[in-house]
């Protein structure tokens, strides 16, 4: 009986200890949950504003170029067949009109070649290549900015890291013997958060840049295929 009473008393003490620790755990959980992404970004300082602007520019270029490239990628499977029929019939004006109606980089490039029909083949090919270079330059507009953001954002983040560490050591030196971890938290927050922010922006910009370059390369390959088909058409022997 005494042994049973002893165990009951021990269980009561253990339960009381758990109850006392619950408010502390609850307070810690509430503190952890109160820290959100906005609070972290604010602690990163002005470097985070620069990174935010760079991220907006990167996303704008991504969506704007994606729309332009997808429009340029639309293709009429019968395009070269119709051009071939027009050329063989001697209806050059109809071929030029059809190219203008199609309104794609490949069509504008072929249109330049059609307008040179009657001149030496080398002149026709040079005109097509020049038009193709201009079309590719239009498709790649803004990609150099995207590449710069991909490489520059992590460096800006590392700059924020150095600034944050300098701030932390400056506050440590001014504190003297009264060093408190709260004095260093601001600088350490800035150092770590800017690094993370710079890497996130840089990684997103890098993947976006490579994706857009892949889309442009696909269009360039189609333009080259149409150029070869058009030059073969001009070199076909007359029947």
JSON list of C-alpha atoms in Angstrom, two decimals:
[
{"chain": "A", "resi": 1, "resn": "UNK", "atom": "CA", "xyz": [0.00, 0.00, 0.00]},
{"chain": "A", "resi": 2, "resn": "UNK", "atom": "CA", "xyz": [2.85, 2.35, 0.91]},
{"chain": "A", "resi": 3, "resn": "UNK", "atom": "CA", "xyz": [4.57, 1.49, -2.36]},
{"chain": "A", "resi": 4, "resn": "UNK", "atom": "CA", "xyz": [1.42, 2.39, -4.32]},
{"chain": "A", "resi": 5, "resn": "UNK", "atom": "CA", "xyz": [1.19, 5.76, -2.54]},
{"chain": "A", "resi": 6, "resn": "UNK", "atom": "CA", "xyz": [4.86, 6.42, -3.33]},
{"chain": "A", "resi": 7, "resn": "UNK", "atom": "CA", "xyz": [4.32, 5.84, -7.08]},
{"chain": "A", "resi": 8, "resn": "UNK", "atom": "CA", "xyz": [1.23, 8.06, -7.08]},
{"chain": "A", "resi": 9, "resn": "UNK", "atom": "CA", "xyz": [3.19, 10.89, -5.47]},
{"chain": "A", "resi": 10, "resn": "UNK", "atom": "CA", "xyz": [6.00, 10.53, -8.02]},
{"chain": "A", "resi": 11, "resn": "UNK", "atom": "CA", "xyz": [3.50, 10.61, -10.91]},
{"chain": "A", "resi": 12, "resn": "UNK", "atom": "CA", "xyz": [1.90, 13.75, -9.49]},
{"chain": "A", "resi": 13, "resn": "UNK", "atom": "CA", "xyz": [5.29, 15.52, -9.26]},
{"chain": "A", "resi": 14, "resn": "UNK", "atom": "CA", "xyz": [6.14, 14.51, -12.82]},
{"chain": "A", "resi": 15, "resn": "UNK", "atom": "CA", "xyz": [2.80, 15.83, -14.11]},
{"chain": "A", "resi": 16, "resn": "UNK", "atom": "CA", "xyz": [3.32, 19.09, -12.29]},
{"chain": "A", "resi": 17, "resn": "UNK", "atom": "CA", "xyz": [6.73, 19.52, -13.88]},
{"chain": "A", "resi": 18, "resn": "UNK", "atom": "CA", "xyz": [5.31, 18.97, -17.36]},
{"chain": "A", "resi": 19, "resn": "UNK", "atom": "CA", "xyz": [2.60, 21.54, -16.76]},
{"chain": "A", "resi": 20, "resn": "UNK", "atom": "CA", "xyz": [5.20, 24.10, -15.67]},
{"chain": "A", "resi": 21, "resn": "UNK", "atom": "CA", "xyz": [7.30, 23.56, -18.81]},
{"chain": "A", "resi": 22, "resn": "UNK", "atom": "CA", "xyz": [4.34, 23.76, -21.22]},
{"chain": "A", "resi": 23, "resn": "UNK", "atom": "CA", "xyz": [4.05, 27.60, -21.15]},
{"chain": "A", "resi": 24, "resn": "UNK", "atom": "CA", "xyz": [7.76, 27.90, -21.96]},
{"chain": "A", "resi": 25, "resn": "UNK", "atom": "CA", "xyz": [7.44, 25.53, -24.92]},
{"chain": "A", "resi": 26, "resn": "UNK", "atom": "CA", "xyz": [4.30, 27.31, -26.08]},
{"chain": "A", "resi": 27, "resn": "UNK", "atom": "CA", "xyz": [6.03, 30.70, -25.89]},
{"chain": "A", "resi": 28, "resn": "UNK", "atom": "CA", "xyz": [9.00, 29.38, -27.87]},
{"chain": "A", "resi": 29, "resn": "UNK", "atom": "CA", "xyz": [6.70, 27.98, -30.56]},
{"chain": "A", "resi": 30, "resn": "UNK", "atom": "CA", "xyz": [4.84, 31.27, -30.83]},
{"chain": "A", "resi": 31, "resn": "UNK", "atom": "CA", "xyz": [8.14, 33.14, -31.20]},
{"chain": "A", "resi": 32, "resn": "UNK", "atom": "CA", "xyz": [9.31, 30.77, -33.94]},
{"chain": "A", "resi": 33, "resn": "UNK", "atom": "CA", "xyz": [6.03, 31.06, -35.81]},
{"chain": "A", "resi": 34, "resn": "UNK", "atom": "CA", "xyz": [6.06, 34.86, -35.64]},
{"chain": "A", "resi": 35, "resn": "UNK", "atom": "CA", "xyz": [9.19, 35.02, -37.82]},
{"chain": "A", "resi": 36, "resn": "UNK", "atom": "CA", "xyz": [8.06, 35.17, -41.45]},
{"chain": "A", "resi": 37, "resn": "UNK", "atom": "CA", "xyz": [9.76, 35.84, -44.78]},
{"chain": "A", "resi": 38, "resn": "UNK", "atom": "CA", "xyz": [9.02, 39.55, -44.63]},
{"chain": "A", "resi": 39, "resn": "UNK", "atom": "CA", "xyz": [10.74, 39.90, -41.26]},
{"chain": "A", "resi": 40, "resn": "UNK", "atom": "CA", "xyz": [13.75, 38.04, -42.58]},
{"chain": "A", "resi": 41, "resn": "UNK", "atom": "CA", "xyz": [13.91, 40.22, -45.70]},
{"chain": "A", "resi": 42, "resn": "UNK", "atom": "CA", "xyz": [13.73, 43.39, -43.60]},
{"chain": "A", "resi": 43, "resn": "UNK", "atom": "CA", "xyz": [16.65, 42.20, -41.49]},
{"chain": "A", "resi": 44, "resn": "UNK", "atom": "CA", "xyz": [18.67, 41.83, -44.70]},
{"chain": "A", "resi": 45, "resn": "UNK", "atom": "CA", "xyz": [18.85, 45.60, -45.09]},
{"chain": "A", "resi": 46, "resn": "UNK", "atom": "CA", "xyz": [19.04, 47.65, -48.29]},
{"chain": "A", "resi": 47, "resn": "UNK", "atom": "CA", "xyz": [20.80, 44.83, -50.15]},
{"chain": "A", "resi": 48, "resn": "UNK", "atom": "CA", "xyz": [17.48, 42.97, -50.19]},
{"chain": "A", "resi": 49, "resn": "UNK", "atom": "CA", "xyz": [15.86, 45.90, -51.99]},
{"chain": "A", "resi": 50, "resn": "UNK", "atom": "CA", "xyz": [18.47, 45.61, -54.75]},
{"chain": "A", "resi": 51, "resn": "UNK", "atom": "CA", "xyz": [17.90, 41.87, -54.98]},
{"chain": "A", "resi": 52, "resn": "UNK", "atom": "CA", "xyz": [14.13, 42.39, -55.11]},
{"chain": "A", "resi": 53, "resn": "UNK", "atom": "CA", "xyz": [14.50, 44.82, -58.02]},
{"chain": "A", "resi": 54, "resn": "UNK", "atom": "CA", "xyz": [16.77, 42.37, -59.85]},
{"chain": "A", "resi": 55, "resn": "UNK", "atom": "CA", "xyz": [14.27, 39.56, -59.33]},
{"chain": "A", "resi": 56, "resn": "UNK", "atom": "CA", "xyz": [11.44, 41.70, -60.76]},
{"chain": "A", "resi": 57, "resn": "UNK", "atom": "CA", "xyz": [13.56, 42.50, -63.82]},
{"chain": "A", "resi": 58, "resn": "UNK", "atom": "CA", "xyz": [14.42, 38.81, -64.28]},
{"chain": "A", "resi": 59, "resn": "UNK", "atom": "CA", "xyz": [10.78, 37.73, -64.08]},
{"chain": "A", "resi": 60, "resn": "UNK", "atom": "CA", "xyz": [9.72, 40.48, -66.49]},
{"chain": "A", "resi": 61, "resn": "UNK", "atom": "CA", "xyz": [12.32, 39.39, -69.05]},
{"chain": "A", "resi": 62, "resn": "UNK", "atom": "CA", "xyz": [11.33, 35.75, -68.59]},
{"chain": "A", "resi": 63, "resn": "UNK", "atom": "CA", "xyz": [7.62, 36.25, -69.25]},
{"chain": "A", "resi": 64, "resn": "UNK", "atom": "CA", "xyz": [8.08, 38.92, -71.95]},
{"chain": "A", "resi": 65, "resn": "UNK", "atom": "CA", "xyz": [10.66, 36.89, -73.90]},
{"chain": "A", "resi": 66, "resn": "UNK", "atom": "CA", "xyz": [8.64, 33.70, -73.48]},
{"chain": "A", "resi": 67, "resn": "UNK", "atom": "CA", "xyz": [5.64, 35.39, -75.08]},
{"chain": "A", "resi": 68, "resn": "UNK", "atom": "CA", "xyz": [7.72, 36.82, -77.94]},
{"chain": "A", "resi": 69, "resn": "UNK", "atom": "CA", "xyz": [9.54, 33.55, -78.61]},
{"chain": "A", "resi": 70, "resn": "UNK", "atom": "CA", "xyz": [6.36, 31.50, -78.58]},
{"chain": "A", "resi": 71, "resn": "UNK", "atom": "CA", "xyz": [4.81, 33.88, -81.09]},
{"chain": "A", "resi": 72, "resn": "UNK", "atom": "CA", "xyz": [7.89, 33.56, -83.27]},
{"chain": "A", "resi": 73, "resn": "UNK", "atom": "CA", "xyz": [7.75, 29.79, -83.00]},
{"chain": "A", "resi": 74, "resn": "UNK", "atom": "CA", "xyz": [4.34, 29.47, -84.64]},
{"chain": "A", "resi": 75, "resn": "UNK", "atom": "CA", "xyz": [4.79, 27.61, -87.89]},
{"chain": "A", "resi": 76, "resn": "UNK", "atom": "CA", "xyz": [2.71, 26.77, -90.93]},
{"chain": "A", "resi": 77, "resn": "UNK", "atom": "CA", "xyz": [3.60, 23.22, -92.02]},
{"chain": "A", "resi": 78, "resn": "UNK", "atom": "CA", "xyz": [2.69, 24.15, -95.59]},
{"chain": "A", "resi": 79, "resn": "UNK", "atom": "CA", "xyz": [4.83, 27.30, -95.66]},
{"chain": "A", "resi": 80, "resn": "UNK", "atom": "CA", "xyz": [7.73, 26.06, -97.79]},
{"chain": "A", "resi": 81, "resn": "UNK", "atom": "CA", "xyz": [5.41, 24.08, -100.09]},
{"chain": "A", "resi": 82, "resn": "UNK", "atom": "CA", "xyz": [3.39, 27.21, -100.83]},
{"chain": "A", "resi": 83, "resn": "UNK", "atom": "CA", "xyz": [6.53, 29.27, -101.36]},
{"chain": "A", "resi": 84, "resn": "UNK", "atom": "CA", "xyz": [7.81, 26.64, -103.74]},
{"chain": "A", "resi": 85, "resn": "UNK", "atom": "CA", "xyz": [4.58, 26.70, -105.75]},
{"chain": "A", "resi": 86, "resn": "UNK", "atom": "CA", "xyz": [4.62, 30.51, -105.95]},
{"chain": "A", "resi": 87, "resn": "UNK", "atom": "CA", "xyz": [8.25, 30.60, -107.08]},
{"chain": "A", "resi": 88, "resn": "UNK", "atom": "CA", "xyz": [7.77, 27.91, -109.71]},
{"chain": "A", "resi": 89, "resn": "UNK", "atom": "CA", "xyz": [4.73, 29.74, -111.06]},
{"chain": "A", "resi": 90, "resn": "UNK", "atom": "CA", "xyz": [6.76, 32.95, -111.22]},
{"chain": "A", "resi": 91, "resn": "UNK", "atom": "CA", "xyz": [4.37, 34.66, -108.83]},
{"chain": "A", "resi": 92, "resn": "UNK", "atom": "CA", "xyz": [7.00, 36.46, -106.72]},
{"chain": "A", "resi": 93, "resn": "UNK", "atom": "CA", "xyz": [4.61, 39.11, -105.40]},
{"chain": "A", "resi": 94, "resn": "UNK", "atom": "CA", "xyz": [2.25, 36.44, -104.05]},
{"chain": "A", "resi": 95, "resn": "UNK", "atom": "CA", "xyz": [5.17, 34.73, -102.32]},
{"chain": "A", "resi": 96, "resn": "UNK", "atom": "CA", "xyz": [6.24, 38.01, -100.68]},
{"chain": "A", "resi": 97, "resn": "UNK", "atom": "CA", "xyz": [2.66, 38.73, -99.61]},
{"chain": "A", "resi": 98, "resn": "UNK", "atom": "CA", "xyz": [2.37, 35.26, -98.09]},
{"chain": "A", "resi": 99, "resn": "UNK", "atom": "CA", "xyz": [5.61, 35.78, -96.13]},
{"chain": "A", "resi": 100, "resn": "UNK", "atom": "CA", "xyz": [4.34, 39.12, -94.81]},
{"chain": "A", "resi": 101, "resn": "UNK", "atom": "CA", "xyz": [1.06, 37.50, -93.79]},
{"chain": "A", "resi": 102, "resn": "UNK", "atom": "CA", "xyz": [2.85, 34.67, -91.95]},
{"chain": "A", "resi": 103, "resn": "UNK", "atom": "CA", "xyz": [4.91, 37.24, -89.98]},
{"chain": "A", "resi": 104, "resn": "UNK", "atom": "CA", "xyz": [7.50, 34.99, -88.34]},
{"chain": "A", "resi": 105, "resn": "UNK", "atom": "CA", "xyz": [11.30, 35.37, -88.22]},
{"chain": "A", "resi": 106, "resn": "UNK", "atom": "CA", "xyz": [11.71, 32.57, -90.77]},
{"chain": "A", "resi": 107, "resn": "UNK", "atom": "CA", "xyz": [9.09, 34.12, -93.06]},
{"chain": "A", "resi": 108, "resn": "UNK", "atom": "CA", "xyz": [10.74, 37.54, -92.91]},
{"chain": "A", "resi": 109, "resn": "UNK", "atom": "CA", "xyz": [14.08, 35.93, -93.67]},
{"chain": "A", "resi": 110, "resn": "UNK", "atom": "CA", "xyz": [12.69, 34.05, -96.69]},
{"chain": "A", "resi": 111, "resn": "UNK", "atom": "CA", "xyz": [10.95, 37.24, -97.82]},
{"chain": "A", "resi": 112, "resn": "UNK", "atom": "CA", "xyz": [14.33, 38.98, -97.98]},
{"chain": "A", "resi": 113, "resn": "UNK", "atom": "CA", "xyz": [15.65, 36.12, -100.14]},
{"chain": "A", "resi": 114, "resn": "UNK", "atom": "CA", "xyz": [12.63, 36.21, -102.46]},
{"chain": "A", "resi": 115, "resn": "UNK", "atom": "CA", "xyz": [13.12, 39.94, -103.01]},
{"chain": "A", "resi": 116, "resn": "UNK", "atom": "CA", "xyz": [16.64, 39.16, -104.26]},
{"chain": "A", "resi": 117, "resn": "UNK", "atom": "CA", "xyz": [15.58, 36.54, -106.81]},
{"chain": "A", "resi": 118, "resn": "UNK", "atom": "CA", "xyz": [17.29, 37.21, -110.14]},
{"chain": "A", "resi": 119, "resn": "UNK", "atom": "CA", "xyz": [20.58, 38.19, -108.53]},
{"chain": "A", "resi": 120, "resn": "UNK", "atom": "CA", "xyz": [23.53, 35.79, -108.01]},
{"chain": "A", "resi": 121, "resn": "UNK", "atom": "CA", "xyz": [22.88, 33.00, -105.55]},
{"chain": "A", "resi": 122, "resn": "UNK", "atom": "CA", "xyz": [25.58, 34.27, -103.20]},
{"chain": "A", "resi": 123, "resn": "UNK", "atom": "CA", "xyz": [23.82, 37.63, -102.96]},
{"chain": "A", "resi": 124, "resn": "UNK", "atom": "CA", "xyz": [20.54, 35.92, -102.16]},
{"chain": "A", "resi": 125, "resn": "UNK", "atom": "CA", "xyz": [22.17, 33.79, -99.47]},
{"chain": "A", "resi": 126, "resn": "UNK", "atom": "CA", "xyz": [23.95, 36.79, -97.96]},
{"chain": "A", "resi": 127, "resn": "UNK", "atom": "CA", "xyz": [20.67, 38.71, -97.79]},
{"chain": "A", "resi": 128, "resn": "UNK", "atom": "CA", "xyz": [18.98, 35.78, -96.03]},
{"chain": "A", "resi": 129, "resn": "UNK", "atom": "CA", "xyz": [21.84, 35.42, -93.54]},
{"chain": "A", "resi": 130, "resn": "UNK", "atom": "CA", "xyz": [21.81, 39.12, -92.71]},
{"chain": "A", "resi": 131, "resn": "UNK", "atom": "CA", "xyz": [18.05, 39.05, -92.16]},
{"chain": "A", "resi": 132, "resn": "UNK", "atom": "CA", "xyz": [18.46, 35.93, -90.03]},
{"chain": "A", "resi": 133, "resn": "UNK", "atom": "CA", "xyz": [21.08, 37.60, -87.83]},
{"chain": "A", "resi": 134, "resn": "UNK", "atom": "CA", "xyz": [18.76, 40.54, -87.24]},
{"chain": "A", "resi": 135, "resn": "UNK", "atom": "CA", "xyz": [15.88, 38.22, -86.31]},
{"chain": "A", "resi": 136, "resn": "UNK", "atom": "CA", "xyz": [18.03, 36.26, -83.87]},
{"chain": "A", "resi": 137, "resn": "UNK", "atom": "CA", "xyz": [19.21, 39.52, -82.28]},
{"chain": "A", "resi": 138, "resn": "UNK", "atom": "CA", "xyz": [15.57, 40.52, -81.78]},
{"chain": "A", "resi": 139, "resn": "UNK", "atom": "CA", "xyz": [14.78, 37.17, -80.14]},
{"chain": "A", "resi": 140, "resn": "UNK", "atom": "CA", "xyz": [17.77, 37.44, -77.81]},
{"chain": "A", "resi": 141, "resn": "UNK", "atom": "CA", "xyz": [16.90, 40.95, -76.68]},
{"chain": "A", "resi": 142, "resn": "UNK", "atom": "CA", "xyz": [17.22, 41.18, -72.90]},
{"chain": "A", "resi": 143, "resn": "UNK", "atom": "CA", "xyz": [18.96, 37.83, -72.45]},
{"chain": "A", "resi": 144, "resn": "UNK", "atom": "CA", "xyz": [22.27, 39.55, -71.74]},
{"chain": "A", "resi": 145, "resn": "UNK", "atom": "CA", "xyz": [20.57, 41.37, -68.86]},
{"chain": "A", "resi": 146, "resn": "UNK", "atom": "CA", "xyz": [19.25, 38.05, -67.58]},
{"chain": "A", "resi": 147, "resn": "UNK", "atom": "CA", "xyz": [22.75, 36.56, -67.73]},
{"chain": "A", "resi": 148, "resn": "UNK", "atom": "CA", "xyz": [24.13, 39.57, -65.84]},
{"chain": "A", "resi": 149, "resn": "UNK", "atom": "CA", "xyz": [21.54, 39.13, -63.10]},
{"chain": "A", "resi": 150, "resn": "UNK", "atom": "CA", "xyz": [22.34, 35.41, -62.86]},
{"chain": "A", "resi": 151, "resn": "UNK", "atom": "CA", "xyz": [26.00, 36.20, -62.27]},
{"chain": "A", "resi": 152, "resn": "UNK", "atom": "CA", "xyz": [25.65, 39.43, -60.34]},
{"chain": "A", "resi": 153, "resn": "UNK", "atom": "CA", "xyz": [22.91, 38.60, -57.82]},
{"chain": "A", "resi": 154, "resn": "UNK", "atom": "CA", "xyz": [25.03, 36.10, -55.82]},
{"chain": "A", "resi": 155, "resn": "UNK", "atom": "CA", "xyz": [27.90, 38.61, -55.75]},
{"chain": "A", "resi": 156, "resn": "UNK", "atom": "CA", "xyz": [25.57, 41.29, -54.40]},
{"chain": "A", "resi": 157, "resn": "UNK", "atom": "CA", "xyz": [24.39, 38.79, -51.78]},
{"chain": "A", "resi": 158, "resn": "UNK", "atom": "CA", "xyz": [28.00, 38.14, -50.77]},
{"chain": "A", "resi": 159, "resn": "UNK", "atom": "CA", "xyz": [28.53, 41.89, -50.53]},
{"chain": "A", "resi": 160, "resn": "UNK", "atom": "CA", "xyz": [25.66, 41.98, -48.05]},
{"chain": "A", "resi": 161, "resn": "UNK", "atom": "CA", "xyz": [27.36, 39.15, -46.15]},
{"chain": "A", "resi": 162, "resn": "UNK", "atom": "CA", "xyz": [30.58, 41.13, -45.83]},
{"chain": "A", "resi": 163, "resn": "UNK", "atom": "CA", "xyz": [28.69, 44.27, -44.77]},
{"chain": "A", "resi": 164, "resn": "UNK", "atom": "CA", "xyz": [26.76, 42.29, -42.17]},
{"chain": "A", "resi": 165, "resn": "UNK", "atom": "CA", "xyz": [29.90, 40.75, -40.70]},
{"chain": "A", "resi": 166, "resn": "UNK", "atom": "CA", "xyz": [31.62, 44.14, -40.59]},
{"chain": "A", "resi": 167, "resn": "UNK", "atom": "CA", "xyz": [28.58, 45.49, -38.76]},
{"chain": "A", "resi": 168, "resn": "UNK", "atom": "CA", "xyz": [28.66, 42.58, -36.30]},
{"chain": "A", "resi": 169, "resn": "UNK", "atom": "CA", "xyz": [32.36, 43.03, -35.48]},
{"chain": "A", "resi": 170, "resn": "UNK", "atom": "CA", "xyz": [31.91, 46.82, -35.23]},
{"chain": "A", "resi": 171, "resn": "UNK", "atom": "CA", "xyz": [29.17, 46.38, -32.64]},
{"chain": "A", "resi": 172, "resn": "UNK", "atom": "CA", "xyz": [31.28, 43.77, -30.84]},
{"chain": "A", "resi": 173, "resn": "UNK", "atom": "CA", "xyz": [34.22, 46.17, -30.58]},
{"chain": "A", "resi": 174, "resn": "UNK", "atom": "CA", "xyz": [32.04, 48.98, -29.28]},
{"chain": "A", "resi": 175, "resn": "UNK", "atom": "CA", "xyz": [30.44, 46.72, -26.67]},
{"chain": "A", "resi": 176, "resn": "UNK", "atom": "CA", "xyz": [33.77, 46.17, -24.91]},
{"chain": "A", "resi": 177, "resn": "UNK", "atom": "CA", "xyz": [33.41, 43.55, -22.18]},
{"chain": "A", "resi": 178, "resn": "UNK", "atom": "CA", "xyz": [29.61, 43.74, -22.26]},
{"chain": "A", "resi": 179, "resn": "UNK", "atom": "CA", "xyz": [29.25, 41.54, -25.35]},
{"chain": "A", "resi": 180, "resn": "UNK", "atom": "CA", "xyz": [25.72, 40.28, -25.81]},
{"chain": "A", "resi": 181, "resn": "UNK", "atom": "CA", "xyz": [24.51, 37.98, -28.55]},
{"chain": "A", "resi": 182, "resn": "UNK", "atom": "CA", "xyz": [21.66, 40.38, -29.28]},
{"chain": "A", "resi": 183, "resn": "UNK", "atom": "CA", "xyz": [24.23, 42.99, -30.33]},
{"chain": "A", "resi": 184, "resn": "UNK", "atom": "CA", "xyz": [25.54, 40.66, -33.01]},
{"chain": "A", "resi": 185, "resn": "UNK", "atom": "CA", "xyz": [22.22, 39.29, -34.22]},
{"chain": "A", "resi": 186, "resn": "UNK", "atom": "CA", "xyz": [21.48, 42.19, -36.59]},
{"chain": "A", "resi": 187, "resn": "UNK", "atom": "CA", "xyz": [24.76, 41.91, -38.46]},
{"chain": "A", "resi": 188, "resn": "UNK", "atom": "CA", "xyz": [24.63, 38.11, -38.56]},
{"chain": "A", "resi": 189, "resn": "UNK", "atom": "CA", "xyz": [21.04, 38.19, -39.85]},
{"chain": "A", "resi": 190, "resn": "UNK", "atom": "CA", "xyz": [22.06, 40.58, -42.62]},
{"chain": "A", "resi": 191, "resn": "UNK", "atom": "CA", "xyz": [25.09, 38.45, -43.50]},
{"chain": "A", "resi": 192, "resn": "UNK", "atom": "CA", "xyz": [23.15, 35.19, -43.82]},
{"chain": "A", "resi": 193, "resn": "UNK", "atom": "CA", "xyz": [19.90, 36.50, -45.32]},
{"chain": "A", "resi": 194, "resn": "UNK", "atom": "CA", "xyz": [21.56, 38.48, -48.12]},
{"chain": "A", "resi": 195, "resn": "UNK", "atom": "CA", "xyz": [23.59, 35.42, -49.10]},
{"chain": "A", "resi": 196, "resn": "UNK", "atom": "CA", "xyz": [20.45, 33.31, -49.32]},
{"chain": "A", "resi": 197, "resn": "UNK", "atom": "CA", "xyz": [18.59, 36.05, -51.21]},
{"chain": "A", "resi": 198, "resn": "UNK", "atom": "CA", "xyz": [21.40, 36.53, -53.72]},
{"chain": "A", "resi": 199, "resn": "UNK", "atom": "CA", "xyz": [21.69, 32.82, -54.38]},
{"chain": "A", "resi": 200, "resn": "UNK", "atom": "CA", "xyz": [17.94, 32.43, -54.86]},
{"chain": "A", "resi": 201, "resn": "UNK", "atom": "CA", "xyz": [17.75, 35.29, -57.37]},
{"chain": "A", "resi": 202, "resn": "UNK", "atom": "CA", "xyz": [20.87, 34.10, -59.17]},
{"chain": "A", "resi": 203, "resn": "UNK", "atom": "CA", "xyz": [19.70, 30.50, -59.45]},
{"chain": "A", "resi": 204, "resn": "UNK", "atom": "CA", "xyz": [16.27, 31.49, -60.76]},
{"chain": "A", "resi": 205, "resn": "UNK", "atom": "CA", "xyz": [17.83, 33.87, -63.31]},
{"chain": "A", "resi": 206, "resn": "UNK", "atom": "CA", "xyz": [20.32, 31.25, -64.44]},
{"chain": "A", "resi": 207, "resn": "UNK", "atom": "CA", "xyz": [17.66, 28.59, -65.08]},
{"chain": "A", "resi": 208, "resn": "UNK", "atom": "CA", "xyz": [15.42, 31.16, -66.79]},
{"chain": "A", "resi": 209, "resn": "UNK", "atom": "CA", "xyz": [18.28, 32.29, -69.03]},
{"chain": "A", "resi": 210, "resn": "UNK", "atom": "CA", "xyz": [19.17, 28.75, -70.08]},
{"chain": "A", "resi": 211, "resn": "UNK", "atom": "CA", "xyz": [15.51, 27.98, -70.75]},
{"chain": "A", "resi": 212, "resn": "UNK", "atom": "CA", "xyz": [15.09, 31.02, -73.00]},
{"chain": "A", "resi": 213, "resn": "UNK", "atom": "CA", "xyz": [18.33, 30.27, -74.82]},
{"chain": "A", "resi": 214, "resn": "UNK", "atom": "CA", "xyz": [17.06, 26.75, -75.51]},
{"chain": "A", "resi": 215, "resn": "UNK", "atom": "CA", "xyz": [13.85, 28.16, -77.00]},
{"chain": "A", "resi": 216, "resn": "UNK", "atom": "CA", "xyz": [15.80, 30.58, -79.19]},
{"chain": "A", "resi": 217, "resn": "UNK", "atom": "CA", "xyz": [18.10, 27.79, -80.38]},
{"chain": "A", "resi": 218, "resn": "UNK", "atom": "CA", "xyz": [15.06, 25.79, -81.45]},
{"chain": "A", "resi": 219, "resn": "UNK", "atom": "CA", "xyz": [13.80, 28.67, -83.58]},
{"chain": "A", "resi": 220, "resn": "UNK", "atom": "CA", "xyz": [17.27, 29.21, -85.08]},
{"chain": "A", "resi": 221, "resn": "UNK", "atom": "CA", "xyz": [17.40, 25.57, -86.12]},
{"chain": "A", "resi": 222, "resn": "UNK", "atom": "CA", "xyz": [14.05, 25.92, -87.88]},
{"chain": "A", "resi": 223, "resn": "UNK", "atom": "CA", "xyz": [15.23, 29.09, -89.61]},
{"chain": "A", "resi": 224, "resn": "UNK", "atom": "CA", "xyz": [18.35, 27.33, -90.87]},
{"chain": "A", "resi": 225, "resn": "UNK", "atom": "CA", "xyz": [16.25, 24.44, -92.15]},
{"chain": "A", "resi": 226, "resn": "UNK", "atom": "CA", "xyz": [14.01, 26.82, -94.09]},
{"chain": "A", "resi": 227, "resn": "UNK", "atom": "CA", "xyz": [17.05, 28.64, -95.46]},
{"chain": "A", "resi": 228, "resn": "UNK", "atom": "CA", "xyz": [18.48, 25.39, -96.82]},
{"chain": "A", "resi": 229, "resn": "UNK", "atom": "CA", "xyz": [15.11, 24.44, -98.31]},
{"chain": "A", "resi": 230, "resn": "UNK", "atom": "CA", "xyz": [14.82, 27.84, -100.01]},
{"chain": "A", "resi": 231, "resn": "UNK", "atom": "CA", "xyz": [18.35, 27.71, -101.40]},
{"chain": "A", "resi": 232, "resn": "UNK", "atom": "CA", "xyz": [17.71, 24.19, -102.71]},
{"chain": "A", "resi": 233, "resn": "UNK", "atom": "CA", "xyz": [14.58, 25.55, -104.37]},
{"chain": "A", "resi": 234, "resn": "UNK", "atom": "CA", "xyz": [16.57, 28.23, -106.18]},
{"chain": "A", "resi": 235, "resn": "UNK", "atom": "CA", "xyz": [19.21, 25.72, -107.25]},
{"chain": "A", "resi": 236, "resn": "UNK", "atom": "CA", "xyz": [16.74, 23.21, -108.63]},
{"chain": "A", "resi": 237, "resn": "UNK", "atom": "CA", "xyz": [17.15, 22.73, -112.40]},
{"chain": "A", "resi": 238, "resn": "UNK", "atom": "CA", "xyz": [14.33, 24.13, -114.46]},
{"chain": "A", "resi": 239, "resn": "UNK", "atom": "CA", "xyz": [12.11, 21.49, -116.07]}
]
